Short mmCIF file of C-alpha atoms in Angstrom, two decimals:
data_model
loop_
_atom_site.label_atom_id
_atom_site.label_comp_id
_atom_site.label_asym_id
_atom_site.label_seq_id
_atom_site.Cartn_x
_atom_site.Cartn_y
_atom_site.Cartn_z
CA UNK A 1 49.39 34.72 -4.67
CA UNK A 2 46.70 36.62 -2.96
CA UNK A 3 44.93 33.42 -2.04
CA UNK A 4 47.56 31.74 -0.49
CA UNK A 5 49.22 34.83 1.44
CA UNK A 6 46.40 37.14 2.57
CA UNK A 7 46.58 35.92 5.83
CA UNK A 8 50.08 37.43 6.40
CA UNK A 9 49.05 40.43 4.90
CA UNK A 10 46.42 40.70 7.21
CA UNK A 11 48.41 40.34 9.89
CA UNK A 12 50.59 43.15 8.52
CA UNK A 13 48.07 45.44 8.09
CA UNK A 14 46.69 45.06 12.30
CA UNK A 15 50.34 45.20 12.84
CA UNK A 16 50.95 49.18 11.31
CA UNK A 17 47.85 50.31 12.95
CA UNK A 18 49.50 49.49 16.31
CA UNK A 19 52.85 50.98 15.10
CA UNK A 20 50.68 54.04 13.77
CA UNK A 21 49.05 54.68 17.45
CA UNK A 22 52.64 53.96 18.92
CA UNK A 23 54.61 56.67 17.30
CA UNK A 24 51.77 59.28 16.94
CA UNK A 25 49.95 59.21 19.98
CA UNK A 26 51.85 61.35 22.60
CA UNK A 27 49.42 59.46 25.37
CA UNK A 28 51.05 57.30 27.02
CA UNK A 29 48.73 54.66 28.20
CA UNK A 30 47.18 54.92 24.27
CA UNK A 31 51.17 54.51 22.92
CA UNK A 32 50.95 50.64 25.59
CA UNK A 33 47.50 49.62 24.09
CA UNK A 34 49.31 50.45 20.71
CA UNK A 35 52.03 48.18 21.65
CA UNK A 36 49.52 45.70 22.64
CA UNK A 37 47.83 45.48 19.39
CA UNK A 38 51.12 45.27 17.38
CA UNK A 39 52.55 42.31 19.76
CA UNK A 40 48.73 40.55 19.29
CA UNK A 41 49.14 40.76 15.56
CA UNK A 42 52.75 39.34 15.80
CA UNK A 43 51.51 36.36 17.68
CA UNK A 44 48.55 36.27 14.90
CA UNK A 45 51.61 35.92 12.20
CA UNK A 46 53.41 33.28 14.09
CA UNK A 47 50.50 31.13 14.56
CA UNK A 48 49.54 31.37 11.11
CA UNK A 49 52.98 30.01 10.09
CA UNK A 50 52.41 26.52 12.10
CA UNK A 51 49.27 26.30 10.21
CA UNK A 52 48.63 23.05 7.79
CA UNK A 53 45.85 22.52 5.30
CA UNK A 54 43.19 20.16 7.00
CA UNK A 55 45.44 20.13 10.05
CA UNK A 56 43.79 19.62 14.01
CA UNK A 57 45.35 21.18 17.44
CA UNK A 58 48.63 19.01 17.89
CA UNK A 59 47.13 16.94 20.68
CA UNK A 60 47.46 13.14 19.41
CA UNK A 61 44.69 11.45 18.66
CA UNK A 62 43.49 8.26 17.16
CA UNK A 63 42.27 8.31 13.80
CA UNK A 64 44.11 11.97 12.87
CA UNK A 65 47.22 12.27 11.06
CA UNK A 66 47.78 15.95 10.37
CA UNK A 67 48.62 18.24 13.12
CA UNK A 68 49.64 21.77 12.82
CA UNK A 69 53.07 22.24 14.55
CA UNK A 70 52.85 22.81 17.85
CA UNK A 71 56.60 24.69 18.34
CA UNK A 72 55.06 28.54 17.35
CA UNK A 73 51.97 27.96 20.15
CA UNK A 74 54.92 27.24 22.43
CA UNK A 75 56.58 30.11 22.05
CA UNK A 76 53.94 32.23 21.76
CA UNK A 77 51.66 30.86 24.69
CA UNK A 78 54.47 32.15 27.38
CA UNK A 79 54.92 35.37 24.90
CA UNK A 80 51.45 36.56 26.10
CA UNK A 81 52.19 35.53 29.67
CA UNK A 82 55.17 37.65 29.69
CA UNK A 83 53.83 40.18 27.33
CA UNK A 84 50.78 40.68 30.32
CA UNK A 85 53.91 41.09 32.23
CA UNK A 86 56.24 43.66 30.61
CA UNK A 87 52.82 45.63 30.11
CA UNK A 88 52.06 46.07 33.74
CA UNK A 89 55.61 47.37 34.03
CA UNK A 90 55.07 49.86 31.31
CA UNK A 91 51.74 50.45 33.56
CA UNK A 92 53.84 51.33 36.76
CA UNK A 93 55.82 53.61 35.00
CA UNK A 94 52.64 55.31 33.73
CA UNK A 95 51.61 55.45 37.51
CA UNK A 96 54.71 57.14 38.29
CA UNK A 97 55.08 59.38 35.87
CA UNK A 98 52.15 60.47 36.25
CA UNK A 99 52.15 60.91 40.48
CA UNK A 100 55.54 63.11 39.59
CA UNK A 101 54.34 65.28 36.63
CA UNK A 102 50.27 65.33 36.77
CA UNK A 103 50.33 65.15 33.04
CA UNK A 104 50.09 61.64 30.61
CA UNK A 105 51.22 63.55 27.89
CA UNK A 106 54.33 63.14 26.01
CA UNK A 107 54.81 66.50 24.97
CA UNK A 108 53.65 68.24 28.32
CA UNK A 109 56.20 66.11 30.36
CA UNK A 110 59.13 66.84 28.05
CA UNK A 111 58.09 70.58 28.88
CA UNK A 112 58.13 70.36 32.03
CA UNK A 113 61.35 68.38 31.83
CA UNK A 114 63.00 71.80 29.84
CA UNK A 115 61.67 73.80 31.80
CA UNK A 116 62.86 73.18 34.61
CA UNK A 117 66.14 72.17 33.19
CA UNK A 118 66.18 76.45 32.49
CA UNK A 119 65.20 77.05 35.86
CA UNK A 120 67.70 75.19 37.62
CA UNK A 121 70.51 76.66 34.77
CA UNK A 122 69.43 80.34 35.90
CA UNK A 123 69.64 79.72 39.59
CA UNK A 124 72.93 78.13 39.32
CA UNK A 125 74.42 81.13 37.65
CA UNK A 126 73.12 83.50 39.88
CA UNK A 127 74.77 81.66 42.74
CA UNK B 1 37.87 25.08 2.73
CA UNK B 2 36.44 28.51 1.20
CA UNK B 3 34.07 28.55 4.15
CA UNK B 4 37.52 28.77 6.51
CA UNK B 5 38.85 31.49 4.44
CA UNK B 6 35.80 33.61 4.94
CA UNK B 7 35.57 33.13 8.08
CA UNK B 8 38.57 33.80 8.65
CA UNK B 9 38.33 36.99 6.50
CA UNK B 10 35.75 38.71 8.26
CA UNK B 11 37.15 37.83 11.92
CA UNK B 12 40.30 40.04 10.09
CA UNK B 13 37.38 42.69 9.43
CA UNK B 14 36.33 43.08 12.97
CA UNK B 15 39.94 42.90 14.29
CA UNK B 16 40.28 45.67 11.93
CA UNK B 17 37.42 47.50 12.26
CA UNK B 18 38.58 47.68 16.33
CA UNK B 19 42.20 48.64 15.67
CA UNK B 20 40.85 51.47 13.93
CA UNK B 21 38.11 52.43 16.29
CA UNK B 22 40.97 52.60 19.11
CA UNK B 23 43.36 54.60 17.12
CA UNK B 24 40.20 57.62 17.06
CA UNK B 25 38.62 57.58 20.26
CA UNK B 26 39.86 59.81 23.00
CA UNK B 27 38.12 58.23 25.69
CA UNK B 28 40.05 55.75 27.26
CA UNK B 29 38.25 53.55 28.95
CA UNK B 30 36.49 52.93 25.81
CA UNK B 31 39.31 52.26 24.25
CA UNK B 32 40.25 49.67 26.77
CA UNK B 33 37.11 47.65 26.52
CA UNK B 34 37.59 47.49 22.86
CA UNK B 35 41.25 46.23 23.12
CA UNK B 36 39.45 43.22 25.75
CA UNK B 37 37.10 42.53 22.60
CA UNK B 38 40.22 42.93 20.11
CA UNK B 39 41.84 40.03 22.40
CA UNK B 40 38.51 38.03 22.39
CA UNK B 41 38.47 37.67 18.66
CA UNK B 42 41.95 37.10 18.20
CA UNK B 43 41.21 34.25 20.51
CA UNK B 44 38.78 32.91 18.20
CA UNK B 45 41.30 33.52 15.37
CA UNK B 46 43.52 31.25 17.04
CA UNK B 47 41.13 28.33 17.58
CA UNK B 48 40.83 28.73 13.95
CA UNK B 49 44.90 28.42 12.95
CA UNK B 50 44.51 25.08 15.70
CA UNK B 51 46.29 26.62 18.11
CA UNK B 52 44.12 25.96 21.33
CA UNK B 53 46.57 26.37 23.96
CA UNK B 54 47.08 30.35 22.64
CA UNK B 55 43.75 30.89 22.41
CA UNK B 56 43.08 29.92 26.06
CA UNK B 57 46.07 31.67 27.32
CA UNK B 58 44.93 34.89 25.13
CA UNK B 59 41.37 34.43 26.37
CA UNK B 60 42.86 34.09 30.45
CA UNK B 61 45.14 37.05 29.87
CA UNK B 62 43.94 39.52 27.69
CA UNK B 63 40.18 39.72 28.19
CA UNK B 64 40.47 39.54 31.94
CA UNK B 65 44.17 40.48 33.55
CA UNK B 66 45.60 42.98 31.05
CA UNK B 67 41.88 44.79 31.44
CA UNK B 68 41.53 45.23 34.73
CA UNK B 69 45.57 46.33 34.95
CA UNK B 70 44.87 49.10 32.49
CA UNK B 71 41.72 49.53 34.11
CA UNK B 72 43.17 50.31 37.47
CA UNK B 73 45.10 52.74 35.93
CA UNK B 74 43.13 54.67 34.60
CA UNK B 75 41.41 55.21 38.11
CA UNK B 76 44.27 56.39 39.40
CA UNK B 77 45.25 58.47 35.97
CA UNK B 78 43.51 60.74 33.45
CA UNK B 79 41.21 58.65 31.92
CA UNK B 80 40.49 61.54 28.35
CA UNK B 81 43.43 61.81 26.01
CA UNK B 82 44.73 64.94 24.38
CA UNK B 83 43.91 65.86 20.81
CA UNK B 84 46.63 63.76 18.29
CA UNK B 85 48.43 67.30 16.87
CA UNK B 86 48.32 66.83 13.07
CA UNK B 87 52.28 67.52 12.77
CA UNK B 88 52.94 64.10 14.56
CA UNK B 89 50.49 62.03 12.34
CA UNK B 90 52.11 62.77 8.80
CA UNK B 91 55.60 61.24 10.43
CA UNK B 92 53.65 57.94 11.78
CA UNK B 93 51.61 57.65 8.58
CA UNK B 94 55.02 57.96 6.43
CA UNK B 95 56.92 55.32 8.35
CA UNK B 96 53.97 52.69 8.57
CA UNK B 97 53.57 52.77 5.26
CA UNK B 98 56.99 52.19 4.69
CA UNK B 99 57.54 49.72 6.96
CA UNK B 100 54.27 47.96 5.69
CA UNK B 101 55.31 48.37 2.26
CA UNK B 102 58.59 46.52 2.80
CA UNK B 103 56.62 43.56 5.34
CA UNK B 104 54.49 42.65 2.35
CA UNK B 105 57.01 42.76 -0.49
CA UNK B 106 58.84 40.58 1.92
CA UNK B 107 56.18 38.36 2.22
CA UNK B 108 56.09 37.27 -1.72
CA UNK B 109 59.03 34.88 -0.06
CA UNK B 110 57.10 33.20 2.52
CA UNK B 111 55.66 29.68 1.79
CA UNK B 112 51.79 29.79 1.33
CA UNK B 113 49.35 30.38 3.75
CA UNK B 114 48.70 26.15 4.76
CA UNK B 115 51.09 24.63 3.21
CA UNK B 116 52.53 21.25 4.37
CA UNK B 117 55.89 21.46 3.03
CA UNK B 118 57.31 24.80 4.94
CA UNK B 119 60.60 24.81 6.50
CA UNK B 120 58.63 24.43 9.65
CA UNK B 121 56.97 21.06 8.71
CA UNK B 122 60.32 20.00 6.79
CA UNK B 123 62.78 20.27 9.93
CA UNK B 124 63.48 16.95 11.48
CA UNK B 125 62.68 18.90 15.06
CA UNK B 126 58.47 18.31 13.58
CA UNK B 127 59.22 14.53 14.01
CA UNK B 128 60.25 14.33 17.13
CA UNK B 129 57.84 17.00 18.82
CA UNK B 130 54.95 15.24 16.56
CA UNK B 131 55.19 11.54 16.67
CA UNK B 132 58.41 10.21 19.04
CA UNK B 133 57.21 12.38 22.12
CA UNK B 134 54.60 9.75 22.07
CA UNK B 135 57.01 6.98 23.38
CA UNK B 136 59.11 9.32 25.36
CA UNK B 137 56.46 10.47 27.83
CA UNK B 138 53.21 9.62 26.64
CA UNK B 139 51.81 12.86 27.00
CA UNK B 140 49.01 13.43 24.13
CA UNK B 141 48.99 17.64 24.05
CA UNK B 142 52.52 17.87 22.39
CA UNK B 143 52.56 21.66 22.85
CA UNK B 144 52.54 20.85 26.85
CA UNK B 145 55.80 18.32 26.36
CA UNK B 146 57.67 20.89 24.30
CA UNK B 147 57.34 23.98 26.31
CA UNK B 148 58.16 21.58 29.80
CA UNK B 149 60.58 19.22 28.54
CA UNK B 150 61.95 19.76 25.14
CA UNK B 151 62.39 23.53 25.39
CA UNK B 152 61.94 23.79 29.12
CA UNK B 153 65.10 25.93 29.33
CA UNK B 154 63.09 28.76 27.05
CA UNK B 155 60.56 28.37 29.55
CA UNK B 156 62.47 29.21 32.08
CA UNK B 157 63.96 31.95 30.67
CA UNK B 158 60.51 32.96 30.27
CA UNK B 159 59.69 32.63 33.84
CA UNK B 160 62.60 34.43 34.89
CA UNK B 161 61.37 37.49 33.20
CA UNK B 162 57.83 37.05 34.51
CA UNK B 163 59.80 37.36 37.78
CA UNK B 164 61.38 40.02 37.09
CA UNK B 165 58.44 42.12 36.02
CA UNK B 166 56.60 41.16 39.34
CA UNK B 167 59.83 42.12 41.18
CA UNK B 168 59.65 45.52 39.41
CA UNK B 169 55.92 46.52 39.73
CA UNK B 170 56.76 45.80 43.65
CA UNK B 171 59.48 47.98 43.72
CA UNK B 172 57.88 50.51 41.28
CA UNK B 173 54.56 50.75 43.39
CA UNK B 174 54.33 48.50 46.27
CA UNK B 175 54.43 49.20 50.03
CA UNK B 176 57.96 50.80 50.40
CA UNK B 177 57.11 53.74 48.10
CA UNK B 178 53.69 54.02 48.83
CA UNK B 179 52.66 57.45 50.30
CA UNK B 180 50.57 57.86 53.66
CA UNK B 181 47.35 59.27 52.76
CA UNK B 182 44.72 58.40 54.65
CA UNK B 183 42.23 55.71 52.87
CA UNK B 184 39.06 56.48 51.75
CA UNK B 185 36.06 54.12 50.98
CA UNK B 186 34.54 55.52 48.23
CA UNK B 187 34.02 52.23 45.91
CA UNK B 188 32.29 49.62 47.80
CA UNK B 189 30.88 46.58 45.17
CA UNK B 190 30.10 44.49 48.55
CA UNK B 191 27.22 46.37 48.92
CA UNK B 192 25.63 44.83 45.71
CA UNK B 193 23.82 41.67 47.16
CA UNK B 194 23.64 40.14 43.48
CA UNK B 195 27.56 41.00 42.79
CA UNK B 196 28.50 39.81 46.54
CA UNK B 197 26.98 36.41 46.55
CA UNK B 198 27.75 35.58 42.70
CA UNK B 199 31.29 35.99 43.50
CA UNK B 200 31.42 34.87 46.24
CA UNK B 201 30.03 31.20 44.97
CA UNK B 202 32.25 31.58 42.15
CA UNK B 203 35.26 31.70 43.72
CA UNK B 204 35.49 28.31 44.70
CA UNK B 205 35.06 26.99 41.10
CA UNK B 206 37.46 29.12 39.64
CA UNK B 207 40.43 27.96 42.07
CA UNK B 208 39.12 24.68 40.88
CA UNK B 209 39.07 25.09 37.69
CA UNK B 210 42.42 26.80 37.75
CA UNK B 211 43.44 23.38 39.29
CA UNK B 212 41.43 21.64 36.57
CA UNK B 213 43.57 23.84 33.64
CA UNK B 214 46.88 22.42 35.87
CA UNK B 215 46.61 19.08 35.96
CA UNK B 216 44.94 18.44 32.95
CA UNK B 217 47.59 20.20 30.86
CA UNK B 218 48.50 16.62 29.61
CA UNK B 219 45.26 15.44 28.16
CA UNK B 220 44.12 18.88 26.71
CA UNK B 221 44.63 22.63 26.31
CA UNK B 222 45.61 24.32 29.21
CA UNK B 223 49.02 23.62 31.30
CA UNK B 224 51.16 25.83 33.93
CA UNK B 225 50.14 29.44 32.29
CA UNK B 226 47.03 29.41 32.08
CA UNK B 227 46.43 27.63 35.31
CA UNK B 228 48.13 30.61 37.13
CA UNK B 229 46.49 33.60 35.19
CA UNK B 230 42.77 31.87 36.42
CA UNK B 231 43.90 31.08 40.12
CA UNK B 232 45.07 34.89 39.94
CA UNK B 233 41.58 35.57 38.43
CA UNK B 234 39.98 34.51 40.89
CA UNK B 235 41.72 36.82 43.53
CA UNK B 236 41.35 39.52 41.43
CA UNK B 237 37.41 39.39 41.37
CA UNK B 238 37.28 39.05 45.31
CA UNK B 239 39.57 41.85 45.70
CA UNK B 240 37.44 44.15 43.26
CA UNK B 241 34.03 43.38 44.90
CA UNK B 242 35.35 42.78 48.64
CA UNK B 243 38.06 45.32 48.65
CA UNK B 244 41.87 44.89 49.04
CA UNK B 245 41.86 44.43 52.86
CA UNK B 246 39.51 41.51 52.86
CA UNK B 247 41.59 39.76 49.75
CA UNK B 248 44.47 40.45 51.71
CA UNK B 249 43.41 38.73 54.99
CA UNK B 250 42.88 35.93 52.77
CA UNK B 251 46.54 35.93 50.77
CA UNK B 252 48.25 38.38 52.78
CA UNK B 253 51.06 40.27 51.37
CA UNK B 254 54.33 38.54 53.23
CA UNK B 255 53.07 34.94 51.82
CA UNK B 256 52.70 35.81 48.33
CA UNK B 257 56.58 37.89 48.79
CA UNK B 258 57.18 33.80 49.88
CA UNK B 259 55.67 32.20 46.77
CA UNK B 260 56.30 34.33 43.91
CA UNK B 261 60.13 33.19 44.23
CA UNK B 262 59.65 29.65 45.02
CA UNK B 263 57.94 28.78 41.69
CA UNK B 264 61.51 29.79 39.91
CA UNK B 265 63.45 27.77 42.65
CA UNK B 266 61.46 24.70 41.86
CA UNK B 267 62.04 24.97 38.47
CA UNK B 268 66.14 25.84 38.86
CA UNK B 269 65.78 23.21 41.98
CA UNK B 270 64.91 20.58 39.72
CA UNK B 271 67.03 21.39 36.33
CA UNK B 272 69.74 21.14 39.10
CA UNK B 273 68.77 17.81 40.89
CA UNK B 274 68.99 16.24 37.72
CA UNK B 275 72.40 17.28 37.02
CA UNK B 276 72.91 15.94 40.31
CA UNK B 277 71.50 12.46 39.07
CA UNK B 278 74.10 12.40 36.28
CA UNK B 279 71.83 13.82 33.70
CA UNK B 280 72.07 17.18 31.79
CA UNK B 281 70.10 20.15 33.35
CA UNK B 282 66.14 19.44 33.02
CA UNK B 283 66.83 15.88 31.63
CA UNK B 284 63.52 14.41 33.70
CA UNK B 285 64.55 10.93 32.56
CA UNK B 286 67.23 10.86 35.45
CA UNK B 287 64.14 11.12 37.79
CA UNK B 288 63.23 7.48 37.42
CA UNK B 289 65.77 5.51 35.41
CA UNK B 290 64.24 2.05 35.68
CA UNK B 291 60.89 4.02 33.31
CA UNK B 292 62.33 7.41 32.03
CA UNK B 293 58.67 7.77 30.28
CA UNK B 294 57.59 8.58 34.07
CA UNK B 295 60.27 10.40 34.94
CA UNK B 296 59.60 12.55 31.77
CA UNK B 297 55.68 13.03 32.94
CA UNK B 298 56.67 13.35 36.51
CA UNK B 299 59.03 16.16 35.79
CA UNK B 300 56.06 18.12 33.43
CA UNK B 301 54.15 17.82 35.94
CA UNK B 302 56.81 19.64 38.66
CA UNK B 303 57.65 22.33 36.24
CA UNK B 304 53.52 23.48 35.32
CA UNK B 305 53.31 23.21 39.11
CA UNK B 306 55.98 25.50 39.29
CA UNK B 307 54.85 28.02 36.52
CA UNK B 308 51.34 28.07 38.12
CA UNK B 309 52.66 28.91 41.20
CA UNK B 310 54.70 31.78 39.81
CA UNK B 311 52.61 33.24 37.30
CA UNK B 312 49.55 33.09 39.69
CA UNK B 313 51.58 34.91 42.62
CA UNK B 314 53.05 37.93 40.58
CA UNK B 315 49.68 38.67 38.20
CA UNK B 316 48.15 39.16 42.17
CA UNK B 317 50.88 40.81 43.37
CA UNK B 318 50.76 43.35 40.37
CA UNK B 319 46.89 43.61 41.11
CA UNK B 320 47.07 44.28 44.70
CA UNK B 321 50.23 46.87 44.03
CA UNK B 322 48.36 48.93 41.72
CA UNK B 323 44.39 48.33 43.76
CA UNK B 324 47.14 49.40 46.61
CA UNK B 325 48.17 51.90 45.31
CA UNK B 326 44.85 53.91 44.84
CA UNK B 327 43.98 53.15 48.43
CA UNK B 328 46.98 55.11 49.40
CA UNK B 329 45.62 58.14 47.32
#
């Protein structure tokens, strides 16, 4: 059991220390590297299910008869491309958010969020 | 066989080791150097599982673009984090270890680690990716005729949202809500003769090599993706030790707001032209019907052209939007 599954488990374990920074990190370019690290060790899990005992890189050769499967290093090959993408959006956001509130901080920009929520609320009833 | 497993065991151990490192340190920009080594050993990792194609996209991509992104950022951020307040941790620490708990109970289900008879291996879809791609194009790296031909319409759903996120970053940061400051020179790498010449001889062989990655995706790893991350590369190394003006002189703004959309039209343009030719959408064998084998290798060869082009144009878009952005500062 262990022998022929630790790799998953593995995999598991690099996955929950990205969830871990990503919910309790209130930083929010920490919470993207977080994210990074958890979609890394997904692509790590889908790789390793395309893998075959004494297997080569699926490009055909003579004289080789095992391949590993090439469909998961499809799918994952333009899942990194676009995962670079989505990532630099997150990025821009950061920029942003950070340009409008001075802060990186989770908890600091939902403050400033309230509070000024309160301030606006007062002003409006004393109009 | 026991010499892969601890190999493959300790490369776990370092990934590890880094995760954890990143998780405590406040600093940032050490924590960003160790997420480029994180992505250097996964790399490795997937050499290991056979997967060559990943490793050289993970290798392009997270060692050198998704670095100097998050690296640019953090010029134009806060670079120190706050302290982690101990009433968030106990939350995150309960729900990883439940979710973690429930991933590897689940696992007891999955086929071992290696095994040749998975449902993977076992679906009749193995066959014809494996073995009969051979007579219908020819093409030796099977991962390059499945992502272009087999499943090219995943890959240009894929493509589409590479598009997208370029199209975002420009309207998130580019030139229409940039701010008039004036621009100061404060970072000059120029002015490093060793830097200035080394890159500057190195350019040429990376566009080549980007080239190489292109055309060669047939025969080897390397295909559309990866081709476009290093011909980005490149620009992205002239424009950090020359400066964004002097990049931009070379690929100025306007002609890369040109390309980055005519990757995805070549792609669409083609799916439709063989509709046109009586075949189903990205059918290349309509492209030559006297030797569909040819039509099948000249149509790969269109659609990496196409993903080069688009993936190359929006990574140094992205660049020069956020590079832009702290000249505007």
């Amino acid at each position: 059991m262990i022998g022929s599954h630790y790799v998953y488990w593995l995999t598991f374990a690099l996955m929950m220390i990205g969830l871990y920074v990503v919910i309790s990190h209130g930083n929010l370019i920490k919470k993207l590297i977080g994210l990074s690290l958890f979609q890394v060790a997904v692509f790590l899990f889908y790789i390793s299910l395309g893998k075959v005992d004494g297997g080569t890189a699926p490009i055909i050769t003579e004289g080789t008869q095992t391949y590993s499967h090439p469909l998961p290093h499809v799918l994952i090959l333009t899942a990194i491309v676009v995962g670079v993408a989505t990532l630099a959006v997150g990025l821009a956001l950061v920029v942003r958010l950070f340009e409008s509130y001075g802060s990186l901080e989770e908890d600091e920009i939902l403050q400033r969020d309230i509070s000024d929520r309160d301030t606006t609320d007062r002003d409006g009833v004393a109009s | 066989m026991t010499a892969f497993v601890l190999v493959n065991i300790s490369l776990f151990a370092i990934l590890g080791a880094t995760a954890l490192a990143i998780t405590r340190m406040r600093a940032l920009y050490e924590a960003t150097m160790l997420t480029a080594l994180f992505s250097l050993v996964t790399g490795s990792l997937f050499v290991l599982l056979d997967a060559v194609d990943v490793a050289f996209t993970e290798a392009a991509v997270g060692v050198g673009i998704s670095t100097v992104l998050l690296l640019g950022v953090l010029s134009l951020t806060r670079s120190r984090e706050a302290v982690t307040p101990r009433r968030r941790r106990l939350p995150a620490a309960l729900v990883v270890l439940f979710t973690g708990g429930t991933l590897g109970y689940a696992a007891q289900d999955l086929p071992p680690f290696g095994s040749a008879t998975t449902p993977v291996r076992d679906h009749p879809v193995t066959e014809t990716y494996l073995y009969q791609s051979q007579q219908d194009m020819g093409i030796p790296n099977t991962v390059t005729s499945v992502l272009a031909s087999y499943r090219g319409l995943d890959t240009l759903g894929e493509l589409v949202v590479v598009f997208t996120a370029g199209v975002t970053v420009l309207l998130l940061l580019g030139p229409l809500t940039r701010r008039n400051r004036p621009v100061k020179r404060d970072l000059v790498l120029a002015d490093y003769r060793v830097l200035r010449v080394v890159s500057g001889v190195l350019m040429p062989f990376i566009l080549l090599f980007a080239l190489y990655v292109l055309f060669h995706g047939d025969y080897g790893a390397g295909g559309g993706f990866q081709a476009g991350v290093i011909f980005a590369s490149g620009f992205v190394l002239y424009g950090l030790v020359f400066g964004l003006d002097r990049v931009q002189q070379v690929l100025p703004q306007r002609v890369l707001w040109v390309l980055i959309p005519l990757g995805l039209l070549l792609f669409m343009g083609l799916g439709v032209a063989t509709v046109l030719l009586g075949g189903s959408f990205l059918d290349y064998d309509t492209l030559r019907p006297d030797d569909p084998a040819a039509g099948q290798r000249l149509g790969i060869l269109l659609v990496e052209t196409a993903i080069g082009l688009t993936v190359a144009t929006v990574m140094t878009s992205v660049f020069f939007s956020f590079t832009g952005r702290g000249a505007s500062r």
